[in-house]
């Protein structure tokens, strides 16, 4: 069978783990184009990867040899590119978040589903071995009933990060730490532990950054089973620490820090899964392994071949974006539009 052809659209920093993954998956997919409207981006990309480059994004999408479009641009361009891709009959894999507002995110999901094509979103934390093992432990109830949970994302970004290319603005990114950095941990949290309500939240910008959107968020939540939960998400915690999810069960507890998991049972036995590498929590934003990206892309390619939904569908990504919007709305200061 002919391998599917793929076009990468957007060659900024987010392209690095994807390109590495596509090199690993060359026996499953043929990269036809790596496209950016910025000549400097294509020139720099071509120094590291063997894929053909172009500055004509529309031509790359329209190319008959392209079956799949991998969208890695800033969030505010997602709707336009996704619409063009669906109209051209292409399957779409979209980097998080869906787009900068809920309305635009809902449009993408609706049009993706109506197209009959495969549509997935890059929320790769679900594919980490530690995440998969934790999901299994929750599903088989080996930890008992969940009694409480907390999620902490104490990351760091220097001011130079936000001085570059509109980062942290509503117009380009749609928001700050919630939609751009903590979204991966929030997506995993929500998919593992259904949430009933956001009791209260505080959405703020600290004195450590000059930026339009938020860099520090706290929230109190109630899980679907009535158990309490809490959140801290920030990019103002120098020098940056791994995101940590803790779950207290009636039979034991789980401690997931970055990609490392420790399960501890009341009877004294433990299970440990080591992390694959760093988490990208500090100033070097791409300092993490690409294993989870590769697993997510492989699942998407299998979904295209098998004519099924990928594990992370548009609807799943939209549920996470709505969760983020609910956190923001729970702050009485009305910090930002959603």
JSON list of N, CA, C and O in Angstrom, two decimals, residues 11-17 41 72-76 95-97 100 156-181 205 209-215 235 280 282-288 335-336:
[
{"chain": "A", "resi": 11, "resn": "UNK", "atom": "N", "xyz": [6.86, 26.00, 11.05]},
{"chain": "A", "resi": 11, "resn": "UNK", "atom": "CA", "xyz": [8.18, 25.46, 11.36]},
{"chain": "A", "resi": 11, "resn": "UNK", "atom": "C", "xyz": [8.86, 26.19, 12.51]},
{"chain": "A", "resi": 11, "resn": "UNK", "atom": "O", "xyz": [10.07, 26.35, 12.53]},
{"chain": "A", "resi": 12, "resn": "UNK", "atom": "N", "xyz": [8.06, 26.63, 13.48]},
{"chain": "A", "resi": 12, "resn": "UNK", "atom": "CA", "xyz": [8.61, 27.25, 14.67]},
{"chain": "A", "resi": 12, "resn": "UNK", "atom": "C", "xyz": [9.13, 26.19, 15.63]},
{"chain": "A", "resi": 12, "resn": "UNK", "atom": "O", "xyz": [9.30, 25.01, 15.27]},
{"chain": "A", "resi": 13, "resn": "UNK", "atom": "N", "xyz": [9.41, 26.56, 16.89]},
{"chain": "A", "resi": 13, "resn": "UNK", "atom": "CA", "xyz": [9.96, 25.60, 17.86]},
{"chain": "A", "resi": 13, "resn": "UNK", "atom": "C", "xyz": [9.12, 24.34, 18.03]},
{"chain": "A", "resi": 13, "resn": "UNK", "atom": "O", "xyz": [9.67, 23.26, 18.26]},
{"chain": "A", "resi": 14, "resn": "UNK", "atom": "N", "xyz": [7.80, 24.45, 17.90]},
{"chain": "A", "resi": 14, "resn": "UNK", "atom": "CA", "xyz": [6.93, 23.29, 18.09]},
{"chain": "A", "resi": 14, "resn": "UNK", "atom": "C", "xyz": [7.18, 22.20, 17.05]},
{"chain": "A", "resi": 14, "resn": "UNK", "atom": "O", "xyz": [6.81, 21.04, 17.26]},
{"chain": "A", "resi": 15, "resn": "UNK", "atom": "N", "xyz": [7.80, 22.56, 15.94]},
{"chain": "A", "resi": 15, "resn": "UNK", "atom": "CA", "xyz": [8.03, 21.58, 14.88]},
{"chain": "A", "resi": 15, "resn": "UNK", "atom": "C", "xyz": [9.11, 20.56, 15.25]},
{"chain": "A", "resi": 15, "resn": "UNK", "atom": "O", "xyz": [9.15, 19.47, 14.67]},
{"chain": "A", "resi": 16, "resn": "UNK", "atom": "N", "xyz": [9.97, 20.88, 16.20]},
{"chain": "A", "resi": 16, "resn": "UNK", "atom": "CA", "xyz": [11.13, 20.03, 16.50]},
{"chain": "A", "resi": 16, "resn": "UNK", "atom": "C", "xyz": [10.74, 18.60, 16.91]},
{"chain": "A", "resi": 16, "resn": "UNK", "atom": "O", "xyz": [11.19, 17.63, 16.28]},
{"chain": "A", "resi": 17, "resn": "UNK", "atom": "N", "xyz": [9.92, 18.40, 17.95]},
{"chain": "A", "resi": 17, "resn": "UNK", "atom": "CA", "xyz": [9.58, 17.02, 18.32]},
{"chain": "A", "resi": 17, "resn": "UNK", "atom": "C", "xyz": [8.77, 16.30, 17.25]},
{"chain": "A", "resi": 17, "resn": "UNK", "atom": "O", "xyz": [8.87, 15.08, 17.10]},
{"chain": "A", "resi": 41, "resn": "UNK", "atom": "N", "xyz": [12.64, 30.48, 8.42]},
{"chain": "A", "resi": 41, "resn": "UNK", "atom": "CA", "xyz": [12.22, 29.24, 9.09]},
{"chain": "A", "resi": 41, "resn": "UNK", "atom": "C", "xyz": [12.52, 28.02, 8.22]},
{"chain": "A", "resi": 41, "resn": "UNK", "atom": "O", "xyz": [13.03, 27.01, 8.71]},
{"chain": "A", "resi": 72, "resn": "UNK", "atom": "N", "xyz": [1.17, 23.27, 12.80]},
{"chain": "A", "resi": 72, "resn": "UNK", "atom": "CA", "xyz": [2.03, 23.63, 13.92]},
{"chain": "A", "resi": 72, "resn": "UNK", "atom": "C", "xyz": [2.22, 25.14, 14.03]},
{"chain": "A", "resi": 72, "resn": "UNK", "atom": "O", "xyz": [3.19, 25.60, 14.61]},
{"chain": "A", "resi": 73, "resn": "UNK", "atom": "N", "xyz": [1.32, 25.90, 13.47]},
{"chain": "A", "resi": 73, "resn": "UNK", "atom": "CA", "xyz": [1.40, 27.37, 13.51]},
{"chain": "A", "resi": 73, "resn": "UNK", "atom": "C", "xyz": [0.92, 27.90, 14.85]},
{"chain": "A", "resi": 73, "resn": "UNK", "atom": "O", "xyz": [0.35, 27.15, 15.66]},
{"chain": "A", "resi": 74, "resn": "UNK", "atom": "N", "xyz": [1.11, 29.20, 15.13]},
{"chain": "A", "resi": 74, "resn": "UNK", "atom": "CA", "xyz": [0.45, 29.80, 16.28]},
{"chain": "A", "resi": 74, "resn": "UNK", "atom": "C", "xyz": [-1.07, 29.57, 16.23]},
{"chain": "A", "resi": 74, "resn": "UNK", "atom": "O", "xyz": [-1.65, 29.41, 15.14]},
{"chain": "A", "resi": 75, "resn": "UNK", "atom": "N", "xyz": [-1.70, 29.58, 17.39]},
{"chain": "A", "resi": 75, "resn": "UNK", "atom": "CA", "xyz": [-3.10, 29.18, 17.50]},
{"chain": "A", "resi": 75, "resn": "UNK", "atom": "C", "xyz": [-4.06, 30.02, 16.66]},
{"chain": "A", "resi": 75, "resn": "UNK", "atom": "O", "xyz": [-5.07, 29.51, 16.16]},
{"chain": "A", "resi": 76, "resn": "UNK", "atom": "N", "xyz": [-3.74, 31.30, 16.48]},
{"chain": "A", "resi": 76, "resn": "UNK", "atom": "CA", "xyz": [-4.69, 32.16, 15.77]},
{"chain": "A", "resi": 76, "resn": "UNK", "atom": "C", "xyz": [-4.81, 31.85, 14.28]},
{"chain": "A", "resi": 76, "resn": "UNK", "atom": "O", "xyz": [-5.70, 32.37, 13.61]},
{"chain": "A", "resi": 95, "resn": "UNK", "atom": "N", "xyz": [-1.81, 21.02, 16.28]},
{"chain": "A", "resi": 95, "resn": "UNK", "atom": "CA", "xyz": [-1.14, 21.30, 17.55]},
{"chain": "A", "resi": 95, "resn": "UNK", "atom": "C", "xyz": [-2.10, 22.03, 18.49]},
{"chain": "A", "resi": 95, "resn": "UNK", "atom": "O", "xyz": [-2.99, 22.76, 18.05]},
{"chain": "A", "resi": 96, "resn": "UNK", "atom": "N", "xyz": [-1.95, 21.78, 19.79]},
{"chain": "A", "resi": 96, "resn": "UNK", "atom": "CA", "xyz": [-2.79, 22.47, 20.78]},
{"chain": "A", "resi": 96, "resn": "UNK", "atom": "C", "xyz": [-2.46, 23.96, 20.82]},
{"chain": "A", "resi": 96, "resn": "UNK", "atom": "O", "xyz": [-1.37, 24.37, 20.40]},
{"chain": "A", "resi": 97, "resn": "UNK", "atom": "N", "xyz": [-3.41, 24.82, 21.30]},
{"chain": "A", "resi": 97, "resn": "UNK", "atom": "CA", "xyz": [-4.81, 24.55, 21.52]},
{"chain": "A", "resi": 97, "resn": "UNK", "atom": "C", "xyz": [-5.55, 24.55, 20.18]},
{"chain": "A", "resi": 97, "resn": "UNK", "atom": "O", "xyz": [-4.96, 24.86, 19.14]},
{"chain": "A", "resi": 100, "resn": "UNK", "atom": "N", "xyz": [-7.81, 30.29, 19.39]},
{"chain": "A", "resi": 100, "resn": "UNK", "atom": "CA", "xyz": [-7.65, 31.27, 20.45]},
{"chain": "A", "resi": 100, "resn": "UNK", "atom": "C", "xyz": [-8.93, 31.55, 21.25]},
{"chain": "A", "resi": 100, "resn": "UNK", "atom": "O", "xyz": [-8.86, 32.13, 22.33]},
{"chain": "A", "resi": 156, "resn": "UNK", "atom": "N", "xyz": [8.67, 27.69, 34.43]},
{"chain": "A", "resi": 156, "resn": "UNK", "atom": "CA", "xyz": [9.34, 28.99, 34.31]},
{"chain": "A", "resi": 156, "resn": "UNK", "atom": "C", "xyz": [9.52, 29.35, 32.85]},
{"chain": "A", "resi": 156, "resn": "UNK", "atom": "O", "xyz": [9.90, 28.52, 32.03]},
{"chain": "A", "resi": 157, "resn": "UNK", "atom": "N", "xyz": [9.22, 30.60, 32.53]},
{"chain": "A", "resi": 157, "resn": "UNK", "atom": "CA", "xyz": [9.58, 31.20, 31.25]},
{"chain": "A", "resi": 157, "resn": "UNK", "atom": "C", "xyz": [10.18, 32.57, 31.53]},
{"chain": "A", "resi": 157, "resn": "UNK", "atom": "O", "xyz": [9.59, 33.36, 32.26]},
{"chain": "A", "resi": 158, "resn": "UNK", "atom": "N", "xyz": [11.34, 32.89, 30.95]},
{"chain": "A", "resi": 158, "resn": "UNK", "atom": "CA", "xyz": [11.93, 34.22, 31.15]},
{"chain": "A", "resi": 158, "resn": "UNK", "atom": "C", "xyz": [11.15, 35.27, 30.37]},
{"chain": "A", "resi": 158, "resn": "UNK", "atom": "O", "xyz": [10.38, 34.95, 29.45]},
{"chain": "A", "resi": 159, "resn": "UNK", "atom": "N", "xyz": [11.39, 36.53, 30.68]},
{"chain": "A", "resi": 159, "resn": "UNK", "atom": "CA", "xyz": [10.70, 37.61, 29.98]},
{"chain": "A", "resi": 159, "resn": "UNK", "atom": "C", "xyz": [11.01, 37.58, 28.49]},
{"chain": "A", "resi": 159, "resn": "UNK", "atom": "O", "xyz": [10.16, 37.93, 27.66]},
{"chain": "A", "resi": 160, "resn": "UNK", "atom": "N", "xyz": [12.22, 37.17, 28.13]},
{"chain": "A", "resi": 160, "resn": "UNK", "atom": "CA", "xyz": [12.59, 37.11, 26.71]},
{"chain": "A", "resi": 160, "resn": "UNK", "atom": "C", "xyz": [11.64, 36.21, 25.92]},
{"chain": "A", "resi": 160, "resn": "UNK", "atom": "O", "xyz": [11.42, 36.43, 24.73]},
{"chain": "A", "resi": 161, "resn": "UNK", "atom": "N", "xyz": [11.09, 35.20, 26.56]},
{"chain": "A", "resi": 161, "resn": "UNK", "atom": "CA", "xyz": [10.13, 34.31, 25.90]},
{"chain": "A", "resi": 161, "resn": "UNK", "atom": "C", "xyz": [8.89, 35.09, 25.48]},
{"chain": "A", "resi": 161, "resn": "UNK", "atom": "O", "xyz": [8.40, 34.95, 24.36]},
{"chain": "A", "resi": 162, "resn": "UNK", "atom": "N", "xyz": [8.39, 35.93, 26.38]},
{"chain": "A", "resi": 162, "resn": "UNK", "atom": "CA", "xyz": [7.16, 36.69, 26.08]},
{"chain": "A", "resi": 162, "resn": "UNK", "atom": "C", "xyz": [7.42, 37.92, 25.22]},
{"chain": "A", "resi": 162, "resn": "UNK", "atom": "O", "xyz": [6.48, 38.50, 24.68]},
{"chain": "A", "resi": 163, "resn": "UNK", "atom": "N", "xyz": [8.68, 38.31, 25.07]},
{"chain": "A", "resi": 163, "resn": "UNK", "atom": "CA", "xyz": [9.01, 39.44, 24.20]},
{"chain": "A", "resi": 163, "resn": "UNK", "atom": "C", "xyz": [9.05, 39.03, 22.73]},
{"chain": "A", "resi": 163, "resn": "UNK", "atom": "O", "xyz": [9.18, 39.88, 21.85]},
{"chain": "A", "resi": 164, "resn": "UNK", "atom": "N", "xyz": [8.93, 37.75, 22.47]},
{"chain": "A", "resi": 164, "resn": "UNK", "atom": "CA", "xyz": [9.13, 37.23, 21.12]},
{"chain": "A", "resi": 164, "resn": "UNK", "atom": "C", "xyz": [7.81, 36.91, 20.42]},
{"chain": "A", "resi": 164, "resn": "UNK", "atom": "O", "xyz": [7.01, 36.12, 20.90]},
{"chain": "A", "resi": 165, "resn": "UNK", "atom": "N", "xyz": [7.56, 37.55, 19.30]},
{"chain": "A", "resi": 165, "resn": "UNK", "atom": "CA", "xyz": [6.49, 37.14, 18.38]},
{"chain": "A", "resi": 165, "resn": "UNK", "atom": "C", "xyz": [5.08, 37.07, 18.92]},
{"chain": "A", "resi": 165, "resn": "UNK", "atom": "O", "xyz": [4.32, 36.21, 18.50]},
{"chain": "A", "resi": 166, "resn": "UNK", "atom": "N", "xyz": [4.69, 37.94, 19.83]},
{"chain": "A", "resi": 166, "resn": "UNK", "atom": "CA", "xyz": [3.30, 37.96, 20.28]},
{"chain": "A", "resi": 166, "resn": "UNK", "atom": "C", "xyz": [2.94, 36.89, 21.29]},
{"chain": "A", "resi": 166, "resn": "UNK", "atom": "O", "xyz": [1.76, 36.65, 21.56]},
{"chain": "A", "resi": 167, "resn": "UNK", "atom": "N", "xyz": [3.94, 36.23, 21.86]},
{"chain": "A", "resi": 167, "resn": "UNK", "atom": "CA", "xyz": [3.64, 35.19, 22.85]},
{"chain": "A", "resi": 167, "resn": "UNK", "atom": "C", "xyz": [2.93, 35.78, 24.06]},
{"chain": "A", "resi": 167, "resn": "UNK", "atom": "O", "xyz": [3.24, 36.87, 24.51]},
{"chain": "A", "resi": 168, "resn": "UNK", "atom": "N", "xyz": [1.98, 35.03, 24.57]},
{"chain": "A", "resi": 168, "resn": "UNK", "atom": "CA", "xyz": [1.25, 35.46, 25.75]},
{"chain": "A", "resi": 168, "resn": "UNK", "atom": "C", "xyz": [0.20, 36.52, 25.47]},
{"chain": "A", "resi": 168, "resn": "UNK", "atom": "O", "xyz": [-0.38, 37.08, 26.40]},
{"chain": "A", "resi": 169, "resn": "UNK", "atom": "N", "xyz": [-0.08, 36.79, 24.20]},
{"chain": "A", "resi": 169, "resn": "UNK", "atom": "CA", "xyz": [-1.14, 37.74, 23.85]},
{"chain": "A", "resi": 169, "resn": "UNK", "atom": "C", "xyz": [-2.42, 37.00, 23.52]},
{"chain": "A", "resi": 169, "resn": "UNK", "atom": "O", "xyz": [-2.41, 35.85, 23.08]},
{"chain": "A", "resi": 170, "resn": "UNK", "atom": "N", "xyz": [-3.54, 37.68, 23.70]},
{"chain": "A", "resi": 170, "resn": "UNK", "atom": "CA", "xyz": [-4.82, 37.07, 23.35]},
{"chain": "A", "resi": 170, "resn": "UNK", "atom": "C", "xyz": [-4.97, 36.91, 21.84]},
{"chain": "A", "resi": 170, "resn": "UNK", "atom": "O", "xyz": [-5.55, 35.95, 21.36]},
{"chain": "A", "resi": 171, "resn": "UNK", "atom": "N", "xyz": [-4.43, 37.87, 21.09]},
{"chain": "A", "resi": 171, "resn": "UNK", "atom": "CA", "xyz": [-4.61, 37.85, 19.63]},
{"chain": "A", "resi": 171, "resn": "UNK", "atom": "C", "xyz": [-3.89, 36.68, 18.97]},
{"chain": "A", "resi": 171, "resn": "UNK", "atom": "O", "xyz": [-4.40, 36.11, 17.99]},
{"chain": "A", "resi": 172, "resn": "UNK", "atom": "N", "xyz": [-2.72, 36.29, 19.48]},
{"chain": "A", "resi": 172, "resn": "UNK", "atom": "CA", "xyz": [-1.97, 35.21, 18.85]},
{"chain": "A", "resi": 172, "resn": "UNK", "atom": "C", "xyz": [-2.16, 33.87, 19.55]},
{"chain": "A", "resi": 172, "resn": "UNK", "atom": "O", "xyz": [-2.41, 32.85, 18.92]},
{"chain": "A", "resi": 173, "resn": "UNK", "atom": "N", "xyz": [-2.06, 33.87, 20.89]},
{"chain": "A", "resi": 173, "resn": "UNK", "atom": "CA", "xyz": [-2.09, 32.62, 21.65]},
{"chain": "A", "resi": 173, "resn": "UNK", "atom": "C", "xyz": [-3.44, 32.32, 22.30]},
{"chain": "A", "resi": 173, "resn": "UNK", "atom": "O", "xyz": [-3.70, 31.18, 22.69]},
{"chain": "A", "resi": 174, "resn": "UNK", "atom": "N", "xyz": [-4.27, 33.36, 22.48]},
{"chain": "A", "resi": 174, "resn": "UNK", "atom": "CA", "xyz": [-5.56, 33.15, 23.12]},
{"chain": "A", "resi": 174, "resn": "UNK", "atom": "C", "xyz": [-5.51, 33.20, 24.63]},
{"chain": "A", "resi": 174, "resn": "UNK", "atom": "O", "xyz": [-6.55, 33.18, 25.29]},
{"chain": "A", "resi": 175, "resn": "UNK", "atom": "N", "xyz": [-4.30, 33.26, 25.19]},
{"chain": "A", "resi": 175, "resn": "UNK", "atom": "CA", "xyz": [-4.15, 33.27, 26.64]},
{"chain": "A", "resi": 175, "resn": "UNK", "atom": "C", "xyz": [-2.72, 32.98, 27.03]},
{"chain": "A", "resi": 175, "resn": "UNK", "atom": "O", "xyz": [-1.82, 32.98, 26.20]},
{"chain": "A", "resi": 176, "resn": "UNK", "atom": "N", "xyz": [-2.53, 32.68, 28.32]},
{"chain": "A", "resi": 176, "resn": "UNK", "atom": "CA", "xyz": [-1.19, 32.48, 28.84]},
{"chain": "A", "resi": 176, "resn": "UNK", "atom": "C", "xyz": [-0.93, 31.07, 29.30]},
{"chain": "A", "resi": 176, "resn": "UNK", "atom": "O", "xyz": [-1.08, 30.12, 28.53]},
{"chain": "A", "resi": 177, "resn": "UNK", "atom": "N", "xyz": [-0.59, 30.92, 30.58]},
{"chain": "A", "resi": 177, "resn": "UNK", "atom": "CA", "xyz": [-0.13, 29.63, 31.08]},
{"chain": "A", "resi": 177, "resn": "UNK", "atom": "C", "xyz": [-1.16, 28.51, 30.91]},
{"chain": "A", "resi": 177, "resn": "UNK", "atom": "O", "xyz": [-0.79, 27.36, 30.64]},
{"chain": "A", "resi": 178, "resn": "UNK", "atom": "N", "xyz": [-2.44, 28.82, 31.03]},
{"chain": "A", "resi": 178, "resn": "UNK", "atom": "CA", "xyz": [-3.44, 27.75, 30.93]},
{"chain": "A", "resi": 178, "resn": "UNK", "atom": "C", "xyz": [-3.53, 27.17, 29.53]},
{"chain": "A", "resi": 178, "resn": "UNK", "atom": "O", "xyz": [-3.49, 25.95, 29.33]},
{"chain": "A", "resi": 179, "resn": "UNK", "atom": "N", "xyz": [-3.64, 28.04, 28.53]},
{"chain": "A", "resi": 179, "resn": "UNK", "atom": "CA", "xyz": [-3.88, 27.58, 27.16]},
{"chain": "A", "resi": 179, "resn": "UNK", "atom": "C", "xyz": [-2.60, 27.22, 26.43]},
{"chain": "A", "resi": 179, "resn": "UNK", "atom": "O", "xyz": [-2.63, 26.41, 25.49]},
{"chain": "A", "resi": 180, "resn": "UNK", "atom": "N", "xyz": [-1.46, 27.77, 26.86]},
{"chain": "A", "resi": 180, "resn": "UNK", "atom": "CA", "xyz": [-0.21, 27.54, 26.13]},
{"chain": "A", "resi": 180, "resn": "UNK", "atom": "C", "xyz": [0.72, 26.52, 26.78]},
{"chain": "A", "resi": 180, "resn": "UNK", "atom": "O", "xyz": [1.36, 25.74, 26.08]},
{"chain": "A", "resi": 181, "resn": "UNK", "atom": "N", "xyz": [0.83, 26.53, 28.12]},
{"chain": "A", "resi": 181, "resn": "UNK", "atom": "CA", "xyz": [1.78, 25.63, 28.78]},
{"chain": "A", "resi": 181, "resn": "UNK", "atom": "C", "xyz": [1.08, 24.51, 29.57]},
{"chain": "A", "resi": 181, "resn": "UNK", "atom": "O", "xyz": [1.34, 23.34, 29.34]},
{"chain": "A", "resi": 205, "resn": "UNK", "atom": "N", "xyz": [-1.46, 37.94, 36.62]},
{"chain": "A", "resi": 205, "resn": "UNK", "atom": "CA", "xyz": [-0.14, 38.12, 36.03]},
{"chain": "A", "resi": 205, "resn": "UNK", "atom": "C", "xyz": [0.78, 38.63, 37.12]},
{"chain": "A", "resi": 205, "resn": "UNK", "atom": "O", "xyz": [0.49, 39.65, 37.75]},
{"chain": "A", "resi": 209, "resn": "UNK", "atom": "N", "xyz": [6.65, 39.05, 34.98]},
{"chain": "A", "resi": 209, "resn": "UNK", "atom": "CA", "xyz": [6.50, 39.12, 33.53]},
{"chain": "A", "resi": 209, "resn": "UNK", "atom": "C", "xyz": [5.73, 40.37, 33.11]},
{"chain": "A", "resi": 209, "resn": "UNK", "atom": "O", "xyz": [4.80, 40.80, 33.80]},
{"chain": "A", "resi": 210, "resn": "UNK", "atom": "N", "xyz": [6.12, 40.91, 31.98]},
{"chain": "A", "resi": 210, "resn": "UNK", "atom": "CA", "xyz": [5.34, 41.93, 31.28]},
{"chain": "A", "resi": 210, "resn": "UNK", "atom": "C", "xyz": [4.63, 41.21, 30.13]},
{"chain": "A", "resi": 210, "resn": "UNK", "atom": "O", "xyz": [5.25, 40.89, 29.12]},
{"chain": "A", "resi": 211, "resn": "UNK", "atom": "N", "xyz": [3.35, 40.96, 30.29]},
{"chain": "A", "resi": 211, "resn": "UNK", "atom": "CA", "xyz": [2.60, 40.21, 29.29]},
{"chain": "A", "resi": 211, "resn": "UNK", "atom": "C", "xyz": [1.12, 40.51, 29.44]},
{"chain": "A", "resi": 211, "resn": "UNK", "atom": "O", "xyz": [0.66, 40.97, 30.49]},
{"chain": "A", "resi": 212, "resn": "UNK", "atom": "N", "xyz": [0.38, 40.25, 28.38]},
{"chain": "A", "resi": 212, "resn": "UNK", "atom": "CA", "xyz": [-1.04, 40.59, 28.38]},
{"chain": "A", "resi": 212, "resn": "UNK", "atom": "C", "xyz": [-1.87, 39.57, 29.13]},
{"chain": "A", "resi": 212, "resn": "UNK", "atom": "O", "xyz": [-2.84, 39.92, 29.81]},
{"chain": "A", "resi": 213, "resn": "UNK", "atom": "N", "xyz": [-1.52, 38.29, 29.02]},
{"chain": "A", "resi": 213, "resn": "UNK", "atom": "CA", "xyz": [-2.33, 37.23, 29.60]},
{"chain": "A", "resi": 213, "resn": "UNK", "atom": "C", "xyz": [-1.75, 36.76, 30.93]},
{"chain": "A", "resi": 213, "resn": "UNK", "atom": "O", "xyz": [-0.80, 37.34, 31.46]},
{"chain": "A", "resi": 214, "resn": "UNK", "atom": "N", "xyz": [-2.32, 35.69, 31.47]},
{"chain": "A", "resi": 214, "resn": "UNK", "atom": "CA", "xyz": [-1.99, 35.24, 32.82]},
{"chain": "A", "resi": 214, "resn": "UNK", "atom": "C", "xyz": [-0.73, 34.37, 32.88]},
{"chain": "A", "resi": 214, "resn": "UNK", "atom": "O", "xyz": [-0.45, 33.61, 31.95]},
{"chain": "A", "resi": 215, "resn": "UNK", "atom": "N", "xyz": [0.01, 34.50, 33.99]},
{"chain": "A", "resi": 215, "resn": "UNK", "atom": "CA", "xyz": [1.15, 33.61, 34.22]},
{"chain": "A", "resi": 215, "resn": "UNK", "atom": "C", "xyz": [1.04, 32.86, 35.55]},
{"chain": "A", "resi": 215, "resn": "UNK", "atom": "O", "xyz": [1.95, 32.13, 35.93]},
{"chain": "A", "resi": 235, "resn": "UNK", "atom": "N", "xyz": [4.01, 30.11, 35.07]},
{"chain": "A", "resi": 235, "resn": "UNK", "atom": "CA", "xyz": [5.30, 30.16, 34.38]},
{"chain": "A", "resi": 235, "resn": "UNK", "atom": "C", "xyz": [6.23, 31.14, 35.10]},
{"chain": "A", "resi": 235, "resn": "UNK", "atom": "O", "xyz": [7.17, 31.65, 34.52]},
{"chain": "A", "resi": 280, "resn": "UNK", "atom": "N", "xyz": [10.47, 20.00, 29.95]},
{"chain": "A", "resi": 280, "resn": "UNK", "atom": "CA", "xyz": [10.31, 21.29, 29.29]},
{"chain": "A", "resi": 280, "resn": "UNK", "atom": "C", "xyz": [9.76, 22.36, 30.21]},
{"chain": "A", "resi": 280, "resn": "UNK", "atom": "O", "xyz": [9.11, 23.30, 29.77]},
{"chain": "A", "resi": 282, "resn": "UNK", "atom": "N", "xyz": [11.48, 24.47, 32.15]},
{"chain": "A", "resi": 282, "resn": "UNK", "atom": "CA", "xyz": [12.32, 25.64, 32.36]},
{"chain": "A", "resi": 282, "resn": "UNK", "atom": "C", "xyz": [12.42, 26.53, 31.13]},
{"chain": "A", "resi": 282, "resn": "UNK", "atom": "O", "xyz": [11.58, 26.49, 30.23]},
{"chain": "A", "resi": 283, "resn": "UNK", "atom": "N", "xyz": [13.49, 27.32, 31.09]},
{"chain": "A", "resi": 283, "resn": "UNK", "atom": "CA", "xyz": [13.67, 28.30, 30.01]},
{"chain": "A", "resi": 283, "resn": "UNK", "atom": "C", "xyz": [13.87, 27.64, 28.65]},
{"chain": "A", "resi": 283, "resn": "UNK", "atom": "O", "xyz": [13.49, 28.21, 27.63]},
{"chain": "A", "resi": 284, "resn": "UNK", "atom": "N", "xyz": [14.49, 26.46, 28.61]},
{"chain": "A", "resi": 284, "resn": "UNK", "atom": "CA", "xyz": [14.66, 25.72, 27.35]},
{"chain": "A", "resi": 284, "resn": "UNK", "atom": "C", "xyz": [13.37, 24.96, 27.08]},
{"chain": "A", "resi": 284, "resn": "UNK", "atom": "O", "xyz": [13.17, 23.83, 27.54]},
{"chain": "A", "resi": 285, "resn": "UNK", "atom": "N", "xyz": [12.47, 25.57, 26.31]},
{"chain": "A", "resi": 285, "resn": "UNK", "atom": "CA", "xyz": [11.10, 25.06, 26.20]},
{"chain": "A", "resi": 285, "resn": "UNK", "atom": "C", "xyz": [11.00, 23.74, 25.46]},
{"chain": "A", "resi": 285, "resn": "UNK", "atom": "O", "xyz": [10.01, 23.03, 25.59]},
{"chain": "A", "resi": 286, "resn": "UNK", "atom": "N", "xyz": [12.00, 23.38, 24.66]},
{"chain": "A", "resi": 286, "resn": "UNK", "atom": "CA", "xyz": [11.94, 22.13, 23.91]},
{"chain": "A", "resi": 286, "resn": "UNK", "atom": "C", "xyz": [12.83, 21.04, 24.51]},
{"chain": "A", "resi": 286, "resn": "UNK", "atom": "O", "xyz": [13.14, 20.05, 23.86]},
{"chain": "A", "resi": 287, "resn": "UNK", "atom": "N", "xyz": [13.18, 21.21, 25.79]},
{"chain": "A", "resi": 287, "resn": "UNK", "atom": "CA", "xyz": [14.08, 20.26, 26.45]},
{"chain": "A", "resi": 287, "resn": "UNK", "atom": "C", "xyz": [13.29, 19.09, 27.02]},
{"chain": "A", "resi": 287, "resn": "UNK", "atom": "O", "xyz": [13.10, 18.97, 28.23]},
{"chain": "A", "resi": 288, "resn": "UNK", "atom": "N", "xyz": [12.80, 18.24, 26.12]},
{"chain": "A", "resi": 288, "resn": "UNK", "atom": "CA", "xyz": [12.08, 17.03, 26.53]},
{"chain": "A", "resi": 288, "resn": "UNK", "atom": "C", "xyz": [12.17, 16.02, 25.40]},
{"chain": "A", "resi": 288, "resn": "UNK", "atom": "O", "xyz": [12.38, 16.38, 24.24]},
{"chain": "A", "resi": 335, "resn": "UNK", "atom": "N", "xyz": [-10.68, 38.18, 34.31]},
{"chain": "A", "resi": 335, "resn": "UNK", "atom": "CA", "xyz": [-9.34, 38.51, 33.85]},
{"chain": "A", "resi": 335, "resn": "UNK", "atom": "C", "xyz": [-9.23, 38.62, 32.34]},
{"chain": "A", "resi": 335, "resn": "UNK", "atom": "O", "xyz": [-8.58, 39.51, 31.83]},
{"chain": "A", "resi": 336, "resn": "UNK", "atom": "N", "xyz": [-9.87, 37.71, 31.59]},
{"chain": "A", "resi": 336, "resn": "UNK", "atom": "CA", "xyz": [-9.67, 37.70, 30.14]},
{"chain": "A", "resi": 336, "resn": "UNK", "atom": "C", "xyz": [-10.88, 37.12, 29.43]},
{"chain": "A", "resi": 336, "resn": "UNK", "atom": "O", "xyz": [-11.66, 36.37, 30.02]}
]
